[in-house]
mmCIF file of C-alpha atoms in Angstrom:
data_model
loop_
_atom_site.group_PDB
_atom_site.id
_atom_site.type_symbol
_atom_site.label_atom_id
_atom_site.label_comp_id
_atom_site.label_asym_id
_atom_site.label_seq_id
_atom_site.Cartn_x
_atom_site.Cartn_y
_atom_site.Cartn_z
ATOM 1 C CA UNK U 1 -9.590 19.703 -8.564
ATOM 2 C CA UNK U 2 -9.648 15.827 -9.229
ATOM 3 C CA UNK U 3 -7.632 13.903 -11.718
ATOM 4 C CA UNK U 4 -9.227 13.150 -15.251
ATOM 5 C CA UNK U 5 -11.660 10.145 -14.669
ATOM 6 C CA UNK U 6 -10.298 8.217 -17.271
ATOM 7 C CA UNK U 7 -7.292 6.810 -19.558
ATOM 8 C CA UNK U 8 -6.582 5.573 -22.323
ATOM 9 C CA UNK U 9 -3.948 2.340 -22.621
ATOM 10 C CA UNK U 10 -2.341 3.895 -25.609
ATOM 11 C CA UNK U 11 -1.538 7.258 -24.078
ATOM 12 C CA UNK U 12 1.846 8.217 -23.450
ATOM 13 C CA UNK U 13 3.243 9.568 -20.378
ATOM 14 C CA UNK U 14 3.139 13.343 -22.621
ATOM 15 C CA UNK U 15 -0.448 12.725 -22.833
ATOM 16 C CA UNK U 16 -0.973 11.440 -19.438
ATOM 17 C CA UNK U 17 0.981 14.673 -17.676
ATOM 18 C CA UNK U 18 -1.369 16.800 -20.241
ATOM 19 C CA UNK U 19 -4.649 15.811 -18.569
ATOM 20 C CA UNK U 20 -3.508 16.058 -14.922
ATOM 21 C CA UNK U 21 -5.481 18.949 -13.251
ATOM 22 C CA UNK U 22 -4.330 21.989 -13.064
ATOM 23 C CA UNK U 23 -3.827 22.328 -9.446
ATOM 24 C CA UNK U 24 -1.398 19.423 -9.814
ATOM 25 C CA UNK U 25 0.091 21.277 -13.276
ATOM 26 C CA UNK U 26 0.699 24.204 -10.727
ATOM 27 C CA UNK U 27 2.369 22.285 -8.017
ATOM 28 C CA UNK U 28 3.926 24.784 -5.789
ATOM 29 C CA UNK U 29 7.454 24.396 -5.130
ATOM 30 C CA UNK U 30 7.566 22.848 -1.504
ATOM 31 C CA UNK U 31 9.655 24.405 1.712
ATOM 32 C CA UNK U 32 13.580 24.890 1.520
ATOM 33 C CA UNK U 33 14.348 23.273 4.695
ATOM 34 C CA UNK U 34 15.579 19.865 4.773
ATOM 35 C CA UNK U 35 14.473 16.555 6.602
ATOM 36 C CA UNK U 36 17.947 14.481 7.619
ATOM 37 C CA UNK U 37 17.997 12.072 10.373
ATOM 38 C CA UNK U 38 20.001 9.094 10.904
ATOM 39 C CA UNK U 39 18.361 6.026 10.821
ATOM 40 C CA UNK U 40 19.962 2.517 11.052
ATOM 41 C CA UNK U 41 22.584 0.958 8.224
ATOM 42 C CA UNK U 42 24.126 4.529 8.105
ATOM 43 C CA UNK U 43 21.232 5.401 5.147
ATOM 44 C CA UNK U 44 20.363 9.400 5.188
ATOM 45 C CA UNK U 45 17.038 10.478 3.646
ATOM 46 C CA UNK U 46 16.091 13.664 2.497
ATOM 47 C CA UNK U 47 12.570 15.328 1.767
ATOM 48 C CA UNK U 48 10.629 18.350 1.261
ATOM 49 C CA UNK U 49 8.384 19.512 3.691
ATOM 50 C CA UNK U 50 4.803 18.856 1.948
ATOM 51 C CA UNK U 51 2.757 22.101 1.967
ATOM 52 C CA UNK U 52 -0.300 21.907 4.298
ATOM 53 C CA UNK U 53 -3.540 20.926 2.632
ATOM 54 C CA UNK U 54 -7.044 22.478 3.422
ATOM 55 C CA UNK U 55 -8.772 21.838 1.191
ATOM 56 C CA UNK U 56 -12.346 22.623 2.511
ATOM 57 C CA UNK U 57 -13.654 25.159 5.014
ATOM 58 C CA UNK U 58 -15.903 22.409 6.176
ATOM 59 C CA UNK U 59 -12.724 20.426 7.953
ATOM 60 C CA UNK U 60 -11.751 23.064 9.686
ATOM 61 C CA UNK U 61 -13.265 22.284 13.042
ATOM 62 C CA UNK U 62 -11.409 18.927 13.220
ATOM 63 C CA UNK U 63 -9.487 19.118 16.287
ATOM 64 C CA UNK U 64 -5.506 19.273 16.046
ATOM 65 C CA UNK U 65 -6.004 17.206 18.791
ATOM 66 C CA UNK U 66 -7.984 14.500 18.489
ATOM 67 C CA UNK U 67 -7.611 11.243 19.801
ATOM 68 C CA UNK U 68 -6.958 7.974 17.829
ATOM 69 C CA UNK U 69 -10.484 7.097 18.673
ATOM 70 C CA UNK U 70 -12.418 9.494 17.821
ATOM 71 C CA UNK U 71 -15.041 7.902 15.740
ATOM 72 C CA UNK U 72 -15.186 10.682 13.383
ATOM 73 C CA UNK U 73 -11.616 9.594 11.773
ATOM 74 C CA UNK U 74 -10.981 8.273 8.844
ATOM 75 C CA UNK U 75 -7.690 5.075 9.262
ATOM 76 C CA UNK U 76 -4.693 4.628 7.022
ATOM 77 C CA UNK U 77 -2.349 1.666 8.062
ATOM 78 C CA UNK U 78 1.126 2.198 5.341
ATOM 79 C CA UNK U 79 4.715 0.575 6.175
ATOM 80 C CA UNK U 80 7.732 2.847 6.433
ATOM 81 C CA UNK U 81 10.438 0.551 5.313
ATOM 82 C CA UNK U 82 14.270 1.695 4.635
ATOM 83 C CA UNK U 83 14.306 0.252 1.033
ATOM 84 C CA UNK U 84 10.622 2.045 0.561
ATOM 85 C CA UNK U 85 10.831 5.000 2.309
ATOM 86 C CA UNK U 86 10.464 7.101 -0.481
ATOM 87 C CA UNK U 87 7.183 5.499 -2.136
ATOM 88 C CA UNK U 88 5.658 5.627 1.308
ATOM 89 C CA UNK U 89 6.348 9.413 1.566
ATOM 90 C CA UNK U 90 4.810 9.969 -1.938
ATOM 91 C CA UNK U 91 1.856 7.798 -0.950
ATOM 92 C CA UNK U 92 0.795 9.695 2.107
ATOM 93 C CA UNK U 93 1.740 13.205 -0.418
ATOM 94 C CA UNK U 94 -0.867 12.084 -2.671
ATOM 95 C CA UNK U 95 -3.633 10.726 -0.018
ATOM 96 C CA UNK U 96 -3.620 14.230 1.589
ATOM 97 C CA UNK U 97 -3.329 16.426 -1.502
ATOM 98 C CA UNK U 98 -6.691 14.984 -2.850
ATOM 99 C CA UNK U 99 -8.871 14.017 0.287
ATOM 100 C CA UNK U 100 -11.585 16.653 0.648
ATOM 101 C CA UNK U 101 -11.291 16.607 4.785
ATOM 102 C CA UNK U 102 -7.080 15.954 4.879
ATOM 103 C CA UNK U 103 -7.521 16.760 8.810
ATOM 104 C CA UNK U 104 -9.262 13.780 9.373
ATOM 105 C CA UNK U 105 -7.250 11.017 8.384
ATOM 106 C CA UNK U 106 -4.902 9.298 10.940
ATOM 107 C CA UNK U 107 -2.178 7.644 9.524
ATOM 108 C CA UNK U 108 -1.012 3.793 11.089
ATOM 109 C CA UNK U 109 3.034 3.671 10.333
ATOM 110 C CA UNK U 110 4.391 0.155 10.271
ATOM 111 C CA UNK U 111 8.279 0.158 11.122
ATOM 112 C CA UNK U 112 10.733 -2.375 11.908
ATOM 113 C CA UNK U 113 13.357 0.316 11.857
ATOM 114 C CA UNK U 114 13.098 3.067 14.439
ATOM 115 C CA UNK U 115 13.777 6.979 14.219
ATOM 116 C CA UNK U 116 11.417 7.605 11.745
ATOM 117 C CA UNK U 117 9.128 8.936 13.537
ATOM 118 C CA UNK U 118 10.899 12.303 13.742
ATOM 119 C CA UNK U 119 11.346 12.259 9.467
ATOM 120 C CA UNK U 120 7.826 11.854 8.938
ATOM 121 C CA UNK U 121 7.115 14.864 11.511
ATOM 122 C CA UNK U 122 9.026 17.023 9.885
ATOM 123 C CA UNK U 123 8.011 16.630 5.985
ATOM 124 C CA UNK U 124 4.275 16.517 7.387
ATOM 125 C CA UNK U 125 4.190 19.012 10.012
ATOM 126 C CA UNK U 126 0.594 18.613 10.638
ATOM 127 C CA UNK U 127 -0.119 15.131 9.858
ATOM 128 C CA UNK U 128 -2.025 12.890 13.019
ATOM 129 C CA UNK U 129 -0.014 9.468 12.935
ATOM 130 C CA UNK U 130 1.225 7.127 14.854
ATOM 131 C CA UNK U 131 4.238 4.567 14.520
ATOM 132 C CA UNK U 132 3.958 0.982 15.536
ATOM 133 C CA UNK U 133 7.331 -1.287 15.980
ATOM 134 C CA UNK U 134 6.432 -4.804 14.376
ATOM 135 C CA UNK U 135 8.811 -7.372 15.567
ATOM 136 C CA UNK U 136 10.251 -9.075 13.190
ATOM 137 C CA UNK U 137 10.622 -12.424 15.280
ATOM 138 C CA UNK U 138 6.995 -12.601 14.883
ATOM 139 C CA UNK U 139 7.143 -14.137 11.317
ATOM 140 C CA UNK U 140 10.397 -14.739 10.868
ATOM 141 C CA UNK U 141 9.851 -18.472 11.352
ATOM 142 C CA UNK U 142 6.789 -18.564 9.653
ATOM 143 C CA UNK U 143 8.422 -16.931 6.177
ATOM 144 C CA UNK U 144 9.121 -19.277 3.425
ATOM 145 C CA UNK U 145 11.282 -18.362 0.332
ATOM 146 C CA UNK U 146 9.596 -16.419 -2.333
ATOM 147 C CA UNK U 147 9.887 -15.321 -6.235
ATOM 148 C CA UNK U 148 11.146 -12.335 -5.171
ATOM 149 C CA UNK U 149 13.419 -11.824 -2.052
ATOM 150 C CA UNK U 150 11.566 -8.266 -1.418
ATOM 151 C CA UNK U 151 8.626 -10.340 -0.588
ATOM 152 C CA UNK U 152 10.329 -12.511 2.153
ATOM 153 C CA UNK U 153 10.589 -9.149 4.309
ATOM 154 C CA UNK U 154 8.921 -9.385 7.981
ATOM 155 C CA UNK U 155 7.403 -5.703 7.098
ATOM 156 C CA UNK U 156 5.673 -7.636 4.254
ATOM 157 C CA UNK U 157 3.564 -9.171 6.877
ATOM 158 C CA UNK U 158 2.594 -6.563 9.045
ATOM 159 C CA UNK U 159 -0.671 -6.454 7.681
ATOM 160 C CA UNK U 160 -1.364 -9.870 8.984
ATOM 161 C CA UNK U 161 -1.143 -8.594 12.581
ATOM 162 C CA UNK U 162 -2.924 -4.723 12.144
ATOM 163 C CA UNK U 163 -5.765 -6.314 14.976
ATOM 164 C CA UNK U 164 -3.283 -6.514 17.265
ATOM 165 C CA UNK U 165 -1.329 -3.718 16.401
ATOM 166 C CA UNK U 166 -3.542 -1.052 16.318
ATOM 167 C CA UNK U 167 -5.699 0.085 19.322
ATOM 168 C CA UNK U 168 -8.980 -1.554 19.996
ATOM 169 C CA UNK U 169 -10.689 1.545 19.660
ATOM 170 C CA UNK U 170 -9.546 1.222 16.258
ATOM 171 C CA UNK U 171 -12.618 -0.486 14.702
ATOM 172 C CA UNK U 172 -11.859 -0.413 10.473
ATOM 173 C CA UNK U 173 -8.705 0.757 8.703
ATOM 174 C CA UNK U 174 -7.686 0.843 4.990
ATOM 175 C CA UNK U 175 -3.965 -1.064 4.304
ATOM 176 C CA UNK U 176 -2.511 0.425 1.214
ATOM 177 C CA UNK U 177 1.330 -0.750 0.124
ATOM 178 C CA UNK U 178 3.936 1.675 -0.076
ATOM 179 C CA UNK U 179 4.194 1.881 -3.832
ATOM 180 C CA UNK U 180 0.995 3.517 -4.860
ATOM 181 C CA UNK U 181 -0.545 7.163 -5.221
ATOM 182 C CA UNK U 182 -4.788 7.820 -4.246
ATOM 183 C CA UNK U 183 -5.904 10.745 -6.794
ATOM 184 C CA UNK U 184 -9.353 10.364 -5.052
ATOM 185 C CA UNK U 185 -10.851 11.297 -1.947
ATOM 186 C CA UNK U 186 -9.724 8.608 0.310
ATOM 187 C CA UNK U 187 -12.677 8.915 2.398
ATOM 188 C CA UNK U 188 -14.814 7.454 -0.523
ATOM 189 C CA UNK U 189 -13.058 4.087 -0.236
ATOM 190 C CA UNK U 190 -13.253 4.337 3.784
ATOM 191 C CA UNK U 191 -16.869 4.152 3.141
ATOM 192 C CA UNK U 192 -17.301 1.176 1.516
ATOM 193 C CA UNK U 193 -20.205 -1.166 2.462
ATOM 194 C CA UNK U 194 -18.490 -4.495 4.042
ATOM 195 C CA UNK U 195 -22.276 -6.201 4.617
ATOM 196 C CA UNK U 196 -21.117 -9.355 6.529
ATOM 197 C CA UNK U 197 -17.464 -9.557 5.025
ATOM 198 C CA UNK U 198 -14.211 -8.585 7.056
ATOM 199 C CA UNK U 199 -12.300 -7.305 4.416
ATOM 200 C CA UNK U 200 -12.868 -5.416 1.285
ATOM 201 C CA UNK U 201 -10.747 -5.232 -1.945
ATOM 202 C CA UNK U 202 -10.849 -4.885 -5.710
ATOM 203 C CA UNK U 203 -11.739 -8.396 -6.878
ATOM 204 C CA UNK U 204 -10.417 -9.869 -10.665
ATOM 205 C CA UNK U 205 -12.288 -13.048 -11.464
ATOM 206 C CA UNK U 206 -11.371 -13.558 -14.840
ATOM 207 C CA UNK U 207 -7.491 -13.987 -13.304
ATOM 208 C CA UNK U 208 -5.976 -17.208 -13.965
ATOM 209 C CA UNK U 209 -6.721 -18.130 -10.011
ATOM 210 C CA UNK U 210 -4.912 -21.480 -10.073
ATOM 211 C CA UNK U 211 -1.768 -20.388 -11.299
ATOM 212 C CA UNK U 212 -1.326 -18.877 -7.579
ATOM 213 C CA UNK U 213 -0.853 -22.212 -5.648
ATOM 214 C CA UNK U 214 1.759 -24.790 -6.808
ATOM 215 C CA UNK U 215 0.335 -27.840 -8.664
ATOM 216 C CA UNK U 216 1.064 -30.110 -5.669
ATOM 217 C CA UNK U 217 -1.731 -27.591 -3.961
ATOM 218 C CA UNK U 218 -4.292 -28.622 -6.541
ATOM 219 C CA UNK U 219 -3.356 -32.516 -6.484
ATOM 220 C CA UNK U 220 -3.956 -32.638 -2.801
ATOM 221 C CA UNK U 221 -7.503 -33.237 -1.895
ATOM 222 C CA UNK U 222 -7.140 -31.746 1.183
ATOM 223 C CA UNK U 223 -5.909 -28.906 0.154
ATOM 224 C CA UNK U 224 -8.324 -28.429 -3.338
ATOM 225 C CA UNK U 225 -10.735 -28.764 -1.441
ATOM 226 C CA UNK U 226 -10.242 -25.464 0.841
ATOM 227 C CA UNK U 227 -12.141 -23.781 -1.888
ATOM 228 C CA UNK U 228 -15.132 -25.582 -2.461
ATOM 229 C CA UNK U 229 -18.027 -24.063 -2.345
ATOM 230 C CA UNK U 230 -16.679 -20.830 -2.628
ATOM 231 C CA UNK U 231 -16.476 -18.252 -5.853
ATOM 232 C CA UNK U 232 -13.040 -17.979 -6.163
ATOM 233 C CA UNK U 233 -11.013 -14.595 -7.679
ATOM 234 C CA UNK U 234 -8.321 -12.757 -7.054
ATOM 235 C CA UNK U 235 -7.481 -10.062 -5.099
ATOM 236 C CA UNK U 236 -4.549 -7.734 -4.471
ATOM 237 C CA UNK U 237 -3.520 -7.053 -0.374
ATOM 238 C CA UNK U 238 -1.971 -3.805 -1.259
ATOM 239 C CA UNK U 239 -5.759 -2.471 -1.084
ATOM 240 C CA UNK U 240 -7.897 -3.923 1.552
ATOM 241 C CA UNK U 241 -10.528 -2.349 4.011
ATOM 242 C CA UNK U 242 -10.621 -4.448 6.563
ATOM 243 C CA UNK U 243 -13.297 -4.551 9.849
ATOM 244 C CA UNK U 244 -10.635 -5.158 12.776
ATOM 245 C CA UNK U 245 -13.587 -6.041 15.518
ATOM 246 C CA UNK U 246 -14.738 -9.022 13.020
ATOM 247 C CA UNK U 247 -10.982 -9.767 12.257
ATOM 248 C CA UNK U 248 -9.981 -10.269 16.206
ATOM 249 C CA UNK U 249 -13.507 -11.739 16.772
ATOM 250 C CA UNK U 250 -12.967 -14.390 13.804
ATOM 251 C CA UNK U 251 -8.934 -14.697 14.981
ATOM 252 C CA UNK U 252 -7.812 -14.361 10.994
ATOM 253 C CA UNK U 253 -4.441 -13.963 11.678
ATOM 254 C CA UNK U 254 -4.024 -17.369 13.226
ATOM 255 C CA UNK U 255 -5.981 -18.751 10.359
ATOM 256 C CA UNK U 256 -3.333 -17.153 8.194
ATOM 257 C CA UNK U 257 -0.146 -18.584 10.199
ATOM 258 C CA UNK U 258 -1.386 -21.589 9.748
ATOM 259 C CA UNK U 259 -1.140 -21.720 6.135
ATOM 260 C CA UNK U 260 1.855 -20.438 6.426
ATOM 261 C CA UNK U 261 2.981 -23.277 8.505
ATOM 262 C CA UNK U 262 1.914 -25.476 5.933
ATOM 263 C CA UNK U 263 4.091 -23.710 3.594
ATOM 264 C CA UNK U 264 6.956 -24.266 5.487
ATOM 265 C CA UNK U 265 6.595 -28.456 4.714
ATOM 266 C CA UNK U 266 4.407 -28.642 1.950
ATOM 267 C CA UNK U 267 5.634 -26.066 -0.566
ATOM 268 C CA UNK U 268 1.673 -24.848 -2.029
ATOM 269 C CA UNK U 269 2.746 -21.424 -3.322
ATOM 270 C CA UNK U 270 5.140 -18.648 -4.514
ATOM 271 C CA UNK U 271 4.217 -15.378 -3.807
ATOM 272 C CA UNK U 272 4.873 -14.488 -0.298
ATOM 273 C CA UNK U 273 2.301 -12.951 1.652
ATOM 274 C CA UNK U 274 -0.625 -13.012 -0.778
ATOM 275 C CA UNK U 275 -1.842 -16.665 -1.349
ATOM 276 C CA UNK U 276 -2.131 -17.487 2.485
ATOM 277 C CA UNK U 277 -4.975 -14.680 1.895
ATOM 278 C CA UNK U 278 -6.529 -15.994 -0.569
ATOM 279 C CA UNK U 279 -6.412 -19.091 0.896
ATOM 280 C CA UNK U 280 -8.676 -17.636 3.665
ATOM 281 C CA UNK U 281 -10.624 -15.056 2.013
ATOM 282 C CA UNK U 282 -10.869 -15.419 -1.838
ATOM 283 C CA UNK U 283 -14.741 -16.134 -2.237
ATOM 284 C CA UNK U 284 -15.628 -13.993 1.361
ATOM 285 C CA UNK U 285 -14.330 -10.916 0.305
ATOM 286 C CA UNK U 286 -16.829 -7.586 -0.032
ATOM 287 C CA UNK U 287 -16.347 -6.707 -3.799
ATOM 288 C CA UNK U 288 -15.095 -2.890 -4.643
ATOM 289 C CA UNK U 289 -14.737 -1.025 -7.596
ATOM 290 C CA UNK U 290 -11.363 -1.291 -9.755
ATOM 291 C CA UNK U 291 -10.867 1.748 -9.928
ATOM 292 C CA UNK U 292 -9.165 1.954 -6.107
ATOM 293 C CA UNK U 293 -6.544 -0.595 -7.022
ATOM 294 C CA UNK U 294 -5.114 -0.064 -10.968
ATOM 295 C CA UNK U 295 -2.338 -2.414 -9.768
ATOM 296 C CA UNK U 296 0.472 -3.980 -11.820
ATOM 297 C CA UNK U 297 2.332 -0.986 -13.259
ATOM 298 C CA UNK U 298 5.531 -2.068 -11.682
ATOM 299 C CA UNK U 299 5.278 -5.164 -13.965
ATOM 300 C CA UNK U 300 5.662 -8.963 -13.411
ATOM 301 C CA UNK U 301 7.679 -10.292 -10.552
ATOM 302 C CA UNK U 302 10.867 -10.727 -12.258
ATOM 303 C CA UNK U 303 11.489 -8.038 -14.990
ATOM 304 C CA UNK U 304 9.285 -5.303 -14.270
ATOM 305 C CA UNK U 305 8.289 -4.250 -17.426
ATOM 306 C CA UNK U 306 6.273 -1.307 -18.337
ATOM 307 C CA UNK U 307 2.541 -1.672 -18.242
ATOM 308 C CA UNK U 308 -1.011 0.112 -19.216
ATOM 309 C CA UNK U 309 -3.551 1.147 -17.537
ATOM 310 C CA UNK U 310 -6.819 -1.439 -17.348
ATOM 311 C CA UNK U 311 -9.882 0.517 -19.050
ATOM 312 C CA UNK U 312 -11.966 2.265 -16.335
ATOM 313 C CA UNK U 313 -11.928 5.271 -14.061
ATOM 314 C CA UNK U 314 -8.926 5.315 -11.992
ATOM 315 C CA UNK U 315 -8.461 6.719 -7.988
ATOM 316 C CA UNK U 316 -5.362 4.654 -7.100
ATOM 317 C CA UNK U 317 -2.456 4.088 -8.954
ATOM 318 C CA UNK U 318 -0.199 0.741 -8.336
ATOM 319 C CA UNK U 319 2.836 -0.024 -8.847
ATOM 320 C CA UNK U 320 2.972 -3.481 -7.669
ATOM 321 C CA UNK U 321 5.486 -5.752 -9.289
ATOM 322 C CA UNK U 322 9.249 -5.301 -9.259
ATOM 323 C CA UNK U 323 9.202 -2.257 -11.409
ATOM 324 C CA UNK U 324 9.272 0.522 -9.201
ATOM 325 C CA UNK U 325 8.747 4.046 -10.229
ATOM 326 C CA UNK U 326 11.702 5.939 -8.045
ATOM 327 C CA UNK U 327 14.000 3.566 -9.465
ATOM 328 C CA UNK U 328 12.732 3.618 -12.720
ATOM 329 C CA UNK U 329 12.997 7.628 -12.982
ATOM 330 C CA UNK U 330 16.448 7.855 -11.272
ATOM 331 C CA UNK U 331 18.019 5.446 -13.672
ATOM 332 C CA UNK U 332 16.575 7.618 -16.686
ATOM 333 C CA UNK U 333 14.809 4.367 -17.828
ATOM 334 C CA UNK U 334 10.755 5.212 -17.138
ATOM 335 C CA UNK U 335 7.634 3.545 -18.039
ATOM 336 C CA UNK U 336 5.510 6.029 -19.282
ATOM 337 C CA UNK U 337 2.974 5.625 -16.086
ATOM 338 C CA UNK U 338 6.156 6.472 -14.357
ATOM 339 C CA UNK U 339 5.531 10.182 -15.152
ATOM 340 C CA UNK U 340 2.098 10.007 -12.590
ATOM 341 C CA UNK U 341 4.160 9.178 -9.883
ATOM 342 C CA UNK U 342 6.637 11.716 -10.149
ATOM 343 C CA UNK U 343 4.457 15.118 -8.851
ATOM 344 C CA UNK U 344 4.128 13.374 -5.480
ATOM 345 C CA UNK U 345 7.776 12.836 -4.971
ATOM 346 C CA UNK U 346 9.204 14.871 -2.185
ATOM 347 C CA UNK U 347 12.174 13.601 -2.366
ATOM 348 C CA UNK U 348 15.470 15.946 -2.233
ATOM 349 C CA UNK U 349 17.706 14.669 -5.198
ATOM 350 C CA UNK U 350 21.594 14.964 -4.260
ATOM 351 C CA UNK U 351 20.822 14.592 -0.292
ATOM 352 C CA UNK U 352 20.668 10.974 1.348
ATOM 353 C CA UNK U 353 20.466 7.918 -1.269
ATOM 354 C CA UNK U 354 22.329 8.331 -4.421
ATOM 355 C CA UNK U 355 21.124 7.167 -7.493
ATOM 356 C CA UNK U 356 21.717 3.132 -7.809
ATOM 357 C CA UNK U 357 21.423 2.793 -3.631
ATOM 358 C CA UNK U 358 18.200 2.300 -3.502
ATOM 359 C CA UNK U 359 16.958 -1.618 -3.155
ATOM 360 C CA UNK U 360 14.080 -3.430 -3.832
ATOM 361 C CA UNK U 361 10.763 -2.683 -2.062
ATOM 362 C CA UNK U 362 10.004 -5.328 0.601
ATOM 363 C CA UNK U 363 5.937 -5.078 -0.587
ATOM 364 C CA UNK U 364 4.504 -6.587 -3.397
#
């Protein structure tokens, strides 16, 4: 069953909950035993095991054990941070719950803490990931200070780097942030046509684009001048398909280190990890439909206030912004949208983080 198509912006969260579908109405109360592990700065998390998801008798010939590169896969690349643990779990919940072939999706975990691996085993018994250490020294010097100190995590940059993280073999993967739920088949947005572009994302170009680079950026020549010649808009990184054979063949990731670098001296933006993306793909980037990236429900940068929906179908849900929606529903303070959030939520309430320990994400 898929979620209703489409919302109104002047729904409440009562009316919202009303139209989910009913296999989501009838979500079945997930396994008793516990997922505890220690991880570093003494935090203890605590989740559900998910259920196991087949959801067609077409999938099940897919291998248990396939390899990374089998060509037949579908790629997920998601961060596992401390601070965002919870929003990751509830993003992978969601992915599998409504992809029509769950068994063929590998999932790419980003950590710069380790002994996660074992958590993520254990609330997805059957799940075919992988977890990648991304050293933080890597950006560290190339991080300049933000809006927001979430956004001036290392994790926050991983996604730079996924070309040389991932295994050759690995030849497209879809980044998603940590603070989002798919209520689509994921494999639709896998199969996006890139034509000639390396990335792919949900593109808003009737966004106030200059309001992203500082107005010393626009009264440099040099620097104005990056975008000539190219039809500008803006797009959000927490949803990108991106080719990683045209990526390494084009070497992107120095292109974007080297904006940072000019960041460092030159002071030409705000927002952390975005603009040196834009800066290199805004105008080259393979157009898809909004409907994979209803972003901004965590509100602005600073106050996180509540949000609508944009008018259109939806398949992802976004809570980018400072507003998150685990925080949000803990403190008994939610945003309506909040309420969508909440059925993928495996978290185990009076086990690990108390309510008010939780920080702010480190993604946008």
């Amino acid at each position: 069953m898929q979620w209703i198509i489409r919302f109104s912006r002047f729904f409440s969260a009562a009316m919202l909950v009303i139209f989910l579908s009913p296999s989501l109405q009838s979500y079945p109360p997930a396994e008793a035993i516990r997922s505890s592990y220690h991880i570093p700065h003494d935090y203890r998390f605590s989740f559900r095991n998910s259920p196991s998801f087949h959801n067609a008798d077409e999938c099940d010939s897919v291998s248990d054990k396939i390899s990374v590169c089998d060509p037949s896969l579908v790629h997920v690349a998601i961060t596992l941070d401390i601070d965002y643990l919870r929003g990751s779990i509830a993003a992978v919940h969601s992915i599998l719950r409504h992809a029509f072939c769950p068994e063929s999706i590998f999932f790419h975990f980003l950590v710069t803490d380790t002994n996660l691996e074992a958590l993520v085993q254990s609330t997805f018994p059957e799940l075919k990931f992988k977890v990648y250490y991304f050293d933080p020294s890597v950006v560290k010097g190339l991080i300049s200070s933000s809006v927001r100190q979430a956004l001036e995590q290392p994790l926050n940059y991983a996604r730079n780097y996924l070309a040389d993280l991932l295994e050759s073999c690995v030849r497209r993967v879809i980044y998603l942030d940590s603070d989002l739920v798919v209520v689509d088949d994921v494999a639709k947005l896998w199969g996006t046509d890139l034509g000639v572009k390396t990335i792919g994302a949900p593109e808003y170009c009737h966004a106030n684009f200059t309001k992203y680079f500082t107005a010393g950026f626009w009264s440099e020549k040099g620097f104005a001048a990056t975008f000539e010649g190219r039809k500008v808009c803006y797009f959000n990184t927490g949803v990108m398909v991106m080719d990683l054979v045209r990526w390494r063949k084009e070497g992107y990731t120095k292109k974007i280190e080297k904006w940072m670098e000019i960041q460092k001296s030159e002071r030409i933006y705000e927002l952390g990890s975005l603009p040196p993306f834009l800066l290199v793909f805004a105008g080259r980037v393979a157009g898809i439909e909004h409907r994979w990236n209803q972003h901004g429900l965590g509100g602005d940068n600073v106050k996180g206030s509540c949000r609508d929906l944009h008018a259109g179908p939806v398949s992802l849900l976004h809570w980018s912004g400072s507003g998150k929606p685990w925080i949000r529903l803990d403190s008994r303070n939610p945003c309506p949208l909040d309420a969508l959030w909440a059925p993928f939520d495996l978290y185990e309430h009076g086990h690990g983080l108390g309510h008010g320990h939780i920080h702010e994400s480190s993604s946008s």
